[in-house]
Each structure stands twice: as C-alpha cells, then as structure tokens.
Tab-separated table of C-alpha atoms and ligand atoms in Angstrom:
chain	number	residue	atom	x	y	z
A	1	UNK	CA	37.113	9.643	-11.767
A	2	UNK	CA	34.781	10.483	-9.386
A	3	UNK	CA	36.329	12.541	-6.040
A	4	UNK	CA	33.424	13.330	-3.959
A	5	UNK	CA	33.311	16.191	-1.521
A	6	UNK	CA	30.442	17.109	1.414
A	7	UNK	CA	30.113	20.841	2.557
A	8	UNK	CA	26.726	19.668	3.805
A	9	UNK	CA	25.379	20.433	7.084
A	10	UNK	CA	25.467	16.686	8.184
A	11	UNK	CA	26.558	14.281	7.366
A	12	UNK	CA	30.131	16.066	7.559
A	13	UNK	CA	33.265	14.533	6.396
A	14	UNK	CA	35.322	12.122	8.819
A	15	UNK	CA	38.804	12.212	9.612
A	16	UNK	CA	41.119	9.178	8.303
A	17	UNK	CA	42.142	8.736	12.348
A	18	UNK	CA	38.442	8.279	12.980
A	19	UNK	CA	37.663	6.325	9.991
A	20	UNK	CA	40.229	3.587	10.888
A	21	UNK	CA	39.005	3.554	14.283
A	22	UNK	CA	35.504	2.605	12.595
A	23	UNK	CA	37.308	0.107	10.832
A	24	UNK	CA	38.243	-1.866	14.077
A	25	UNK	CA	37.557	-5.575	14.393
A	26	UNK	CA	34.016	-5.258	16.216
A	27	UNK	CA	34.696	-6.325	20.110
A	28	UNK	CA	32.060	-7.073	22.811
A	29	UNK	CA	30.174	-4.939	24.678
A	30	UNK	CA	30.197	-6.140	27.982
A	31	UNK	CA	33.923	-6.238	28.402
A	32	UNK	CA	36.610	-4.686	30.358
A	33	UNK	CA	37.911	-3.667	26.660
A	34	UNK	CA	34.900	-1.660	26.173
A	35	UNK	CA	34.290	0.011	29.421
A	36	UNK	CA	37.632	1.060	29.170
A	37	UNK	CA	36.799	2.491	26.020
A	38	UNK	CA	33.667	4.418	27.056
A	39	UNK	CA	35.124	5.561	30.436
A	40	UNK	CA	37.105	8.060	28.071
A	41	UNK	CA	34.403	8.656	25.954
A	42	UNK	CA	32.640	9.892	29.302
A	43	UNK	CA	35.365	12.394	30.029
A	44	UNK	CA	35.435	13.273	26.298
A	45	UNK	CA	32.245	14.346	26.136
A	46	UNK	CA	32.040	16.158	29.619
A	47	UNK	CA	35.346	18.416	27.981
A	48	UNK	CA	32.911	18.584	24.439
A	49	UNK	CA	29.651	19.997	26.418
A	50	UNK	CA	31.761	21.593	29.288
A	51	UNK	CA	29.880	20.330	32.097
A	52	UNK	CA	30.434	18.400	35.352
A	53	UNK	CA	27.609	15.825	34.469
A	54	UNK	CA	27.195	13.072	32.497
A	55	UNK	CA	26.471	13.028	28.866
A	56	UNK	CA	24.037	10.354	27.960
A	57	UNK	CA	24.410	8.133	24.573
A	58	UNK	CA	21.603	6.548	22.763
A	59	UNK	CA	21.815	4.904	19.034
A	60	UNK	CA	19.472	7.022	17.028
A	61	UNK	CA	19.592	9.943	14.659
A	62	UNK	CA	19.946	13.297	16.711
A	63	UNK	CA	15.936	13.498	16.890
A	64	UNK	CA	16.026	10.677	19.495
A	65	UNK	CA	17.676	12.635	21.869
A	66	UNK	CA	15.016	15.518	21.508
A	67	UNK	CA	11.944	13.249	21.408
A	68	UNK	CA	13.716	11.654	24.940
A	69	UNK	CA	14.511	15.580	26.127
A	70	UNK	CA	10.578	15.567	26.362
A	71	UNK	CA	9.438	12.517	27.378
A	72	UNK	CA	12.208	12.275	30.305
A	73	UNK	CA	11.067	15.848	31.606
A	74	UNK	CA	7.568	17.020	31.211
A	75	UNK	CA	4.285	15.247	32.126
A	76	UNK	CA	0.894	15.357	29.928
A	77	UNK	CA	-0.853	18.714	30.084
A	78	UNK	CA	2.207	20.465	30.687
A	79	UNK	CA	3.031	23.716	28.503
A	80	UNK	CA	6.407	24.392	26.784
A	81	UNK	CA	7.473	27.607	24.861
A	82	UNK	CA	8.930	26.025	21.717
A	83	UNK	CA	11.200	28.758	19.279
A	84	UNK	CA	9.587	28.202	16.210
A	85	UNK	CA	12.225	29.724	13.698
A	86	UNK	CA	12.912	27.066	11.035
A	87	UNK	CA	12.206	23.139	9.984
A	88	UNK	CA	14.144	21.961	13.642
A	89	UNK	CA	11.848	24.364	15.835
A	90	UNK	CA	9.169	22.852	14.279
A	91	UNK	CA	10.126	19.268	15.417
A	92	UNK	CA	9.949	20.234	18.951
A	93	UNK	CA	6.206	21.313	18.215
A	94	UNK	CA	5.517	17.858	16.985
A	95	UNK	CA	7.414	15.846	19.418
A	96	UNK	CA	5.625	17.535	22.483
A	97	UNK	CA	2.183	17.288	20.843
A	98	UNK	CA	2.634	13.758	20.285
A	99	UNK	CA	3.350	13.617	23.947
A	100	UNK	CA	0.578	15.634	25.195
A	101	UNK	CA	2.510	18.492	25.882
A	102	UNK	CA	1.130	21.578	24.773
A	103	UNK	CA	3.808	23.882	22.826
A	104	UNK	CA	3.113	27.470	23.039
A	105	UNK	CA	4.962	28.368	19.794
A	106	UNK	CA	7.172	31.168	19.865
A	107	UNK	CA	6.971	31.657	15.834
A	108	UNK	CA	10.096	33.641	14.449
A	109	UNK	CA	10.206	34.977	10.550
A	110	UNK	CA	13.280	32.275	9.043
A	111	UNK	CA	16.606	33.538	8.768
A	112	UNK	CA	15.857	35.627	12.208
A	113	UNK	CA	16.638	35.419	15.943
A	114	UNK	CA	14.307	35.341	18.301
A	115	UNK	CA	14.480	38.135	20.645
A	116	UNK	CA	14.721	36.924	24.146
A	117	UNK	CA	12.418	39.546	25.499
A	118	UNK	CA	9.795	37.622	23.777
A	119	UNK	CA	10.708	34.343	26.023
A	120	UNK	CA	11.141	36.409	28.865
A	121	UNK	CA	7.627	37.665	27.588
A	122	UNK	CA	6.011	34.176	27.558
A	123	UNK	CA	7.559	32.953	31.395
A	124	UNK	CA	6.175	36.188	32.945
A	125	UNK	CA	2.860	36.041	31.159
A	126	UNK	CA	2.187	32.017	32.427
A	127	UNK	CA	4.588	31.292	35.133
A	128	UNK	CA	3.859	27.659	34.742
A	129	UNK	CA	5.593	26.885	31.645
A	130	UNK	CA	7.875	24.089	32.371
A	131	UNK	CA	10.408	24.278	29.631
A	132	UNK	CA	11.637	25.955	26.827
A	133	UNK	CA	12.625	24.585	23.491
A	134	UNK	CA	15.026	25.813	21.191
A	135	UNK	CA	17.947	25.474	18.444
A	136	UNK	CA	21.605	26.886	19.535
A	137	UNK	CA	21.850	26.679	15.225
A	138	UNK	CA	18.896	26.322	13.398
A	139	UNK	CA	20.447	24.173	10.914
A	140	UNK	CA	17.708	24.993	8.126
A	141	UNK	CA	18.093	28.565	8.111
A	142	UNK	CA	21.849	29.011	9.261
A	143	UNK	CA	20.827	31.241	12.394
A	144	UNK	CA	22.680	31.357	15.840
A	145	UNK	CA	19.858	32.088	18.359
A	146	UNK	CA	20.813	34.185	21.413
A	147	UNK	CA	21.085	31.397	23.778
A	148	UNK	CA	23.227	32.885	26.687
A	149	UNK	CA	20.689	35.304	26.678
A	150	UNK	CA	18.216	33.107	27.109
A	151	UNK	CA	19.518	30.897	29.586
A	152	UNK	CA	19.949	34.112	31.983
A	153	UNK	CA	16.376	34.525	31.551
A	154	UNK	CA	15.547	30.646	32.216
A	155	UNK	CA	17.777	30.066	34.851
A	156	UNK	CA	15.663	32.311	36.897
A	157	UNK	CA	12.319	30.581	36.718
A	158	UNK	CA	13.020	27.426	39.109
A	159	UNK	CA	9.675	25.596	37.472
A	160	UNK	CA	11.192	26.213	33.981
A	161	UNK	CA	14.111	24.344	32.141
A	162	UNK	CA	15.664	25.234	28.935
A	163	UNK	CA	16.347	22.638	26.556
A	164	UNK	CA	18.790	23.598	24.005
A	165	UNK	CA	18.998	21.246	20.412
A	166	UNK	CA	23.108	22.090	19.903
A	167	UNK	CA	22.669	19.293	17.113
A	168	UNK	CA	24.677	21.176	14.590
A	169	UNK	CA	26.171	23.568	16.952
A	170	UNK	CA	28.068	21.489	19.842
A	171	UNK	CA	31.821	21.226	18.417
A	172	UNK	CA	31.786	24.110	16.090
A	173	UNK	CA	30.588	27.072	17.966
A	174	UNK	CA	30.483	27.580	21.727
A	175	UNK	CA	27.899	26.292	24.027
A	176	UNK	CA	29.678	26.094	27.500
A	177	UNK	CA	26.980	24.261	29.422
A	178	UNK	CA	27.215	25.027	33.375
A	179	UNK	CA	28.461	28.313	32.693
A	180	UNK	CA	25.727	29.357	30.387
A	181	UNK	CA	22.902	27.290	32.796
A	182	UNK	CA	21.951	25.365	30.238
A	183	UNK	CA	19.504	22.532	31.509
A	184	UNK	CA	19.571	20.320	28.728
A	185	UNK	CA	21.782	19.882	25.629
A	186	UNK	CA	21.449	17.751	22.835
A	187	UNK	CA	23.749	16.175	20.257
A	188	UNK	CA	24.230	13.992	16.934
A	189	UNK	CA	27.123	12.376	15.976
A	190	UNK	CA	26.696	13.064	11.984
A	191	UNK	CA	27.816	17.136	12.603
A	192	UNK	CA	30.773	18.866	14.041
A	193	UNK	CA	31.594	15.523	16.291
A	194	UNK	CA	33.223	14.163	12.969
A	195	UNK	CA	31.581	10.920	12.871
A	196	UNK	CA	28.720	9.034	11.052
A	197	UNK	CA	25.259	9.260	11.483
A	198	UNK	CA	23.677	7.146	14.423
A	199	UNK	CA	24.606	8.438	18.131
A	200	UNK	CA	22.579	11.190	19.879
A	201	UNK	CA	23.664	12.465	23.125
A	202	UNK	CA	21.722	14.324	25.653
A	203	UNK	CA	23.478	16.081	29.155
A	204	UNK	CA	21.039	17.712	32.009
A	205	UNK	CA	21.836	19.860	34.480
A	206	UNK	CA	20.951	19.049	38.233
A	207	UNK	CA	17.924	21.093	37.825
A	208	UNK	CA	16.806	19.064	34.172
A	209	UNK	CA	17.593	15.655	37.002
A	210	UNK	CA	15.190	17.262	38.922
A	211	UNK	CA	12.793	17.863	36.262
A	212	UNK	CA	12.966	13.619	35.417
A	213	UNK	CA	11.969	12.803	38.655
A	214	UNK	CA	8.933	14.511	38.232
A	215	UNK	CA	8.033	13.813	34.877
A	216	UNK	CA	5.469	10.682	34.160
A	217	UNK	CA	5.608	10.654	30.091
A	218	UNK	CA	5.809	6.800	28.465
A	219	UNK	CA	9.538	6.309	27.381
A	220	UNK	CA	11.669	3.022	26.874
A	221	UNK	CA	14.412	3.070	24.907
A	222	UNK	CA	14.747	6.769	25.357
A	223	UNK	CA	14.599	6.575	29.568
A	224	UNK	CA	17.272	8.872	30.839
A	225	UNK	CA	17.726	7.599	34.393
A	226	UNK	CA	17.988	4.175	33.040
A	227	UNK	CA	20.606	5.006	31.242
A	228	UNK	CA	22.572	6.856	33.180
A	229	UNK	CA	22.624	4.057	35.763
A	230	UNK	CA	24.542	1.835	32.932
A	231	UNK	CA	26.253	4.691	31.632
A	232	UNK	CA	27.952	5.161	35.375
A	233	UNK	CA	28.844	1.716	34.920
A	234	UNK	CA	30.725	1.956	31.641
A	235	UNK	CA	27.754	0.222	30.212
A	236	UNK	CA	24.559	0.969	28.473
A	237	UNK	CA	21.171	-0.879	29.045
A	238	UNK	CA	20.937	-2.231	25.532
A	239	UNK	CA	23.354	-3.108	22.757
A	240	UNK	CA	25.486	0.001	22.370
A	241	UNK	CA	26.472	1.216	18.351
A	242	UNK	CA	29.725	-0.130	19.442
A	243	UNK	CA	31.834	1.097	16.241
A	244	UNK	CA	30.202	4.401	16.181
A	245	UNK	CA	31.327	4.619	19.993
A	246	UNK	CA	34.817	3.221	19.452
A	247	UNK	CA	35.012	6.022	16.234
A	248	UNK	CA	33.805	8.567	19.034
A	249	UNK	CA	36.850	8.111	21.336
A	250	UNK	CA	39.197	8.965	18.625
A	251	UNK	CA	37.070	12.002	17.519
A	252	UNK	CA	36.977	13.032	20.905
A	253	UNK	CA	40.713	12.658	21.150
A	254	UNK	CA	40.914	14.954	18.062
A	255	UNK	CA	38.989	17.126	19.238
A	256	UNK	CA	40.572	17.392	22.779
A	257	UNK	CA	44.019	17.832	20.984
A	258	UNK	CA	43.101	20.610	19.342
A	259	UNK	CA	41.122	22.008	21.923
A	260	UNK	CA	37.488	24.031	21.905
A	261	UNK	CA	39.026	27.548	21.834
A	262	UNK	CA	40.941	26.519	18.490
A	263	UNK	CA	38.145	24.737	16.742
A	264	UNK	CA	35.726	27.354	17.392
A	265	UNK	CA	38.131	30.154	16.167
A	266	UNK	CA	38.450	27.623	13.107
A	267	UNK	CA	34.900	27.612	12.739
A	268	UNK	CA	34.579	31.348	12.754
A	269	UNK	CA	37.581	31.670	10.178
A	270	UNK	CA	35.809	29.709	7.981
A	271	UNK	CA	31.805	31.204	8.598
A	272	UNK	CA	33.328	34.299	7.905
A	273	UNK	CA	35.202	33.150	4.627
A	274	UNK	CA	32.519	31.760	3.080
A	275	UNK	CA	30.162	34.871	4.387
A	276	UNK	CA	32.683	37.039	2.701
A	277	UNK	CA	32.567	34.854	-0.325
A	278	UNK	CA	29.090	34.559	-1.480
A	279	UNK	CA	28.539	38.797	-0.130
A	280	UNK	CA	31.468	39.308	-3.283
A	281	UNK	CA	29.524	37.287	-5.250
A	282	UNK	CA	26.553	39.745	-5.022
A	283	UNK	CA	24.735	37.168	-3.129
A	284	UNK	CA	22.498	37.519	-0.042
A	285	UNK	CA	23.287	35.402	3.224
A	286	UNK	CA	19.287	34.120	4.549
A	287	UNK	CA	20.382	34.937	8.202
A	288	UNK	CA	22.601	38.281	7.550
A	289	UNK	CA	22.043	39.498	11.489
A	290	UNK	CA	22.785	36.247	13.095
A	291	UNK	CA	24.824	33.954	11.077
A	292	UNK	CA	26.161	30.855	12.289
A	293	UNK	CA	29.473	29.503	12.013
A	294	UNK	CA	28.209	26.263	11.536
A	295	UNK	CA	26.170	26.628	8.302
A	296	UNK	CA	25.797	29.463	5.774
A	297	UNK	CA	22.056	30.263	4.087
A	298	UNK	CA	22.729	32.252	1.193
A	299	UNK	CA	19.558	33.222	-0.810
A	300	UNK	CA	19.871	32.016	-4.236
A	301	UNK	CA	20.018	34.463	-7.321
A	302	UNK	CA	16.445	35.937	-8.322
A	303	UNK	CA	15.052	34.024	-11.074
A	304	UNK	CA	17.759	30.601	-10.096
A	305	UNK	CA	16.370	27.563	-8.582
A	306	UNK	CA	18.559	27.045	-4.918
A	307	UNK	CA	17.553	23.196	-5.597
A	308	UNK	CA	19.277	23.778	-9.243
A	309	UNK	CA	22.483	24.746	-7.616
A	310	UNK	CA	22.895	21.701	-5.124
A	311	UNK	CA	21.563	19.441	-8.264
A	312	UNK	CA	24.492	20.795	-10.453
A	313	UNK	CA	27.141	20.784	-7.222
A	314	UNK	CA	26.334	17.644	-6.857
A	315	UNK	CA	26.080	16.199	-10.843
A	316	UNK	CA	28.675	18.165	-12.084
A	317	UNK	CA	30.927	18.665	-9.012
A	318	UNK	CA	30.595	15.937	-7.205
A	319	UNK	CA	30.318	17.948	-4.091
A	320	UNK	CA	27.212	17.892	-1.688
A	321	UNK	CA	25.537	21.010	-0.274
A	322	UNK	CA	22.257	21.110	0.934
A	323	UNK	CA	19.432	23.310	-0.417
A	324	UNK	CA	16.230	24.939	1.277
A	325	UNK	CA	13.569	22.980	3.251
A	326	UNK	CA	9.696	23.427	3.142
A	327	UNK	CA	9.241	26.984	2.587
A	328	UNK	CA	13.010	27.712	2.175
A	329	UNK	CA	12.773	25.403	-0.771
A	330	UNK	CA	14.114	26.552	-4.072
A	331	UNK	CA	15.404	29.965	-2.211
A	332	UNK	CA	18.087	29.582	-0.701
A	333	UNK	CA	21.339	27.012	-0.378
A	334	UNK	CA	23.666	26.482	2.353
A	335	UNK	CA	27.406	25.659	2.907
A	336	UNK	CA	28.398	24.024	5.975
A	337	UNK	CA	31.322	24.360	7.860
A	338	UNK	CA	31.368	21.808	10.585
A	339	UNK	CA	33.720	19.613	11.930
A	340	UNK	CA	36.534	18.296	9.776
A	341	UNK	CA	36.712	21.242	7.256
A	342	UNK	CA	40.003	23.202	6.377
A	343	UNK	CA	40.412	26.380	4.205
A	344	UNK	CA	41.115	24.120	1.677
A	345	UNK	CA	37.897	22.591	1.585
A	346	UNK	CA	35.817	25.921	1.651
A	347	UNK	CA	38.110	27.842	-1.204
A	348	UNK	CA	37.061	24.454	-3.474
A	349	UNK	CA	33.717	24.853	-2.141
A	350	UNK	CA	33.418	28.418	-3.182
A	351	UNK	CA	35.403	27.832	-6.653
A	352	UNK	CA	32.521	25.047	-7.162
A	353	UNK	CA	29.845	27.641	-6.519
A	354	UNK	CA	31.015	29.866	-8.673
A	355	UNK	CA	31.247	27.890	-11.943
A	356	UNK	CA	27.670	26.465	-11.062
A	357	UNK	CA	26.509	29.972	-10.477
A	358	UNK	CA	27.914	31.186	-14.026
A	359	UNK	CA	26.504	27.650	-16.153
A	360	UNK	CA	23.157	28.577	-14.641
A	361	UNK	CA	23.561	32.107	-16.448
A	362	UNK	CA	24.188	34.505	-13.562
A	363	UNK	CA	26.672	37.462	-13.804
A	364	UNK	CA	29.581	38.122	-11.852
A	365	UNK	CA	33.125	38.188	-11.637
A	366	UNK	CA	34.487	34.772	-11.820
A	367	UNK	CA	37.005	34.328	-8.694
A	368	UNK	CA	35.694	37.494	-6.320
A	369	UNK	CA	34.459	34.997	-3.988
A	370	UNK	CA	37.729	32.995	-4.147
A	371	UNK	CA	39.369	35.896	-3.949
A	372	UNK	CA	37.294	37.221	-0.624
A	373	UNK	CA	37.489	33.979	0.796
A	374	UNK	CA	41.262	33.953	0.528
A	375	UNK	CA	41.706	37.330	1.803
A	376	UNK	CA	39.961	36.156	5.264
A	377	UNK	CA	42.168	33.078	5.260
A	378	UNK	CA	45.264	34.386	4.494
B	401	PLP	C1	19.424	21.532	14.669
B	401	PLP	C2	19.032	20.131	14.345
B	401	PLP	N1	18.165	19.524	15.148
B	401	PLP	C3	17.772	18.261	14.926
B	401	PLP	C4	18.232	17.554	13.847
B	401	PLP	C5	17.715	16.189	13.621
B	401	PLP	O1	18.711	15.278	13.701
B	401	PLP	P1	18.590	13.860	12.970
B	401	PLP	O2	18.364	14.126	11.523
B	401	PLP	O3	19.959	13.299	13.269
B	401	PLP	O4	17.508	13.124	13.629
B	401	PLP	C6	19.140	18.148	12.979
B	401	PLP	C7	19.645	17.400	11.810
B	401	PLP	O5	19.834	17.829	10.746
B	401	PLP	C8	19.552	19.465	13.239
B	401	PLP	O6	20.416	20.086	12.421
C-alpha cells in the first residue's frame, strides 16, 4: 500500500469538503447558479486579502497573475525596483524585461531579507520608479520579507506602487491589504487557499486602478479592467475554471469558519514546530533571521545531497517535499506548512525526515526532532 503525503510548498493537500465540491456535476457558466456561486466567492476573497476591492480571478498558474500585475500597470521604458532574493524575485526580472520594463534589481544574498532602507534607497535615488516588485514569502528560500515596512515606505511615493507576490503567503501568514497599503497582491490557488493548481488572483488598490489607466503594455487574456467589468457582474470575460471556482467557495467557507487570526496562529504553531525540529536535529534553517511560516529551508547535512533527501521522502516515504532550486540545488530542503496541515501531519513529516536523515548515514538522536516538535505542539 501506497499512502501518499505532500508537505510541499504547493501543491498543498485539499480538504475532503473541498474535494467533493470539485467533484460536483460541472454546471454552466452563464447562469444564475453560477453567479450565485461567485458572488460569495467575491466576498470570500475580499475577507482572504482584507480589502474593500475586488479580487480579480484568471485560470492560470500563479505566474499569470504577476506577468498581468505588469502588463496592467507599467508602460514600456518604465523602471521597476524588483527584490531579487530567490528563484520568484527573479521571475519579476524576466516578466518586466519581456515587457520592456526595465527592472532595477534589488539583489539580496538567499535565505536573507532585504532591508527596506535599501528600497527606500532606490525611490529617493530615481524618484521615477513606478513600482516595486517583491515576494511577501519567497517560496524558494523560505524567507518572510519585511513587507509592512515596505509598504510605509511605498505608500509615500504617489508615482510608485508596490506589488506584492503573496503566492505562498496569502492564507497562511498575514498580509492585511488596505491596512498595510498594499497596491497590488497576488495569489495561486495550489498554496494555503487549499485547492488545486490553476486559479491566480490579483487585488489593486485605488492607487494600482490608477496606475491601469495609465499603463499602455499589450495584454489580453490577462486585462485587468476587462475583467473586473465581468467580475462586477458575477461573470468573467472568458470561460471561467468553473470546478476550481466552485472548489474555491467551499475553501473560502473553510477558511472564513475558522477565521484569519486562527489559521495564522496555526501556521505559526506549526513554522515554529518544524523550526524547532530540524534546530534538534543539529540542522541549519536557510533563512534563520526571517523564517516564514509558510515554508521551512533547512540546509541539508554537509557532505548529504538536499535532492537525496526529497528522492528518498518521496521513494521510500511516499511523502513529497521539495528540495533546492538553481543555486539552492542540492543544499538545502524545505517543509511546507500551508493550508490544510495539522500537527499531525508535521510530527509524520518530521518522523519521515529523520529515518531518511539516519539511512543516508548522518548522526543524531533518533526522535529529538519529534520530540521538539511535540514539545511546541503540546
Ligand atoms: C512566491 C511564488 N511566486 C510565484 C510562484 C509561481 O506560481 P505558479 O507556479 O503557480 O505559476 C510561486 C509558485 O511556486 C511562488 O511560490
């Protein structure tokens, strides 16, 4: 028997309410049935991002929703400070290159924060910077950048908007959108929102609305004021990923029923197991100063292969991590801890971890991390 388990930083495992939802007879889009259906969604996910606006929904992977954060906002020739601190930073580089923006790369050693002086740095130096890019979690390295901070610095440059990727961030750890300022916030559906793969979501401020008027970039599919024109209908311009959306209500409802403040505390009960974990283990955590709760980067044993570790979780285990990507590679692995994840899951997790650490030949005390992990749970 085969029982397969996923501590991976997307996709994240899905509730059985959600997964019968998903299950549902498909219905037609253009009905009252479905309107009905995403007029909650809207209120869902204006309680999920915490703002007064609307949250848009496309059918892509999460990197729709940042390729259409640039092309909705910025014009060719523009410049945009992009936080360069791991594989997700990077993406913003490319996108706004491809676009003819020019990124002024903010680059950040991996596992790090940036420190917000340096943004402040970059806005004061060239006042005619129109956004700024960055990760709330940079999923590849497990690090929470300073975003409130950030935002306070942002918010005060009326020709700049920030534009914050909360891909693997929104629904685990808090990103409360008006009050922080945040101008635009982006989501996937394959993270802490419980669901498959294949809806990205994007909210902007009033000022980021602003910012769309203005902008003259190509876009299609991805064309913000399009959609929210539909969306304000209960519709969307083109077929919606109607199952995904229909799965999203009852995640939403989940989520609503237990309720931000709870989840996040859950979050940080678990972060802070598993941190406690692989530190008993003798282990390293990649982002030490500025963990997320979302994802843990623990630097693999000197002289063990990170990849070896996921290879054998996975073989031997049958449960899915993820390991390092481009230069993190080999050096580190990470446990997630997003979205439908109990104590349960992470003490297996670590227990897992352990006997994959010892078959690969390093030393320790079989059950410390178990044990640490239990004492922050109990
Ligand atoms: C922070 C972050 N940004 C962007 C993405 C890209 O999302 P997708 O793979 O859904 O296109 C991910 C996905 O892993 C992510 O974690």
């Amino acid at each position: 028997m085969k029982k397969y388990s996923l501590l991976a930083p997307g996709p994240t495992p899905i509730p059985p309410e959600v997964l019968q939802a998903l299950a549902r007879p498909i219905i037609h889009h253009r009905t009252p049935l479905y309107e009905e259906i995403l007029q909650e969604v809207r209120e869902g996910l204006k309680y999920l991002f915490q703002t007064k606006n609307e949250v848009l929904i496309f059918a892509s992977s999460g990197t729709g929703a940042m390729e259409g954060a640039v092309a909705n906002t910025l014009c060719a020739g523009d410049k945009a400070v992009v936080v360069e601190g791991g594989k997700f930073g990077e993406r913003f580089t490319q996108i706004c290159r491809a676009y003819g923006v020019h990124p002024l790369a903010i680059p950040v050693e991996w596992g790090r924060a940036v420190d917000p002086g340096l943004i402040a740095g970059a806005l004061k130096e060239d006042p005619t910077v129109k956004a700024v890019f960055i990760q709330a979690t940079e999923t590849s390295t497990g690090v929470l950048h300073p975003v409130r901070e950030i935002a306070a610095i942002v918010s005060r440059h009326p020709g700049t908007i920030l534009v914050v990727d909360g891909i693997s961030h929104l629904g685990a750890v808090e990103l409360p959108m008006d009050e922080w300022k945040l101008d635009l916030v982006l989501c996937g559906s394959q993270k802490a929102l419980m669901l498959p793969p294949g809806l990205a979501f994007a909210a902007l401020s009033d000022k980021a609305w602003q910012f769309v008027e203005r902008s003259t970039l190509p876009r299609f599919y991805f064309d913000f004021k399009k959609e929210l024109r539909n969306l304000t209908q209960n519709q969307s311009a083109y077929t919606p990923a109607i199952s995904l959306v229909v799965g999203l209500a009852e995640s939403l409802r989940l989520i609503r029923k237990e309720g931000l403040e709870n989840i996040f505390a859950r979050h940080a009960r678990l972060a802070k197991a598993t941190r406690a974990a692989m530190t008993a283990l003798g282990l390293q955590l990649f982002a030490p100063r500025a963990s997320s709760d979302a994802v843990t980067a623990v630097l693999a044993p000197p002289g063990i292969d990170g990849q070896k570790v996921v290879k054998i979780l996975r073989e031997k285990h049958n449960l899915t991590i993820a390991g390092g990507q481009d230069r993190a590679k080999g050096k580190i692995f990470r446990l997630a801890h997003m979205g439908y994840i109990d104590p349960s899951d992470i003490i297996a997790g670590i227990a897992a971890v352990e006997l994959t650490l010892r078959e690969l030949g390093y030393r320790f005390e079989m059950g410390a991390g178990v044990k640490a992990a239990m004492e922050v749970l109990i």
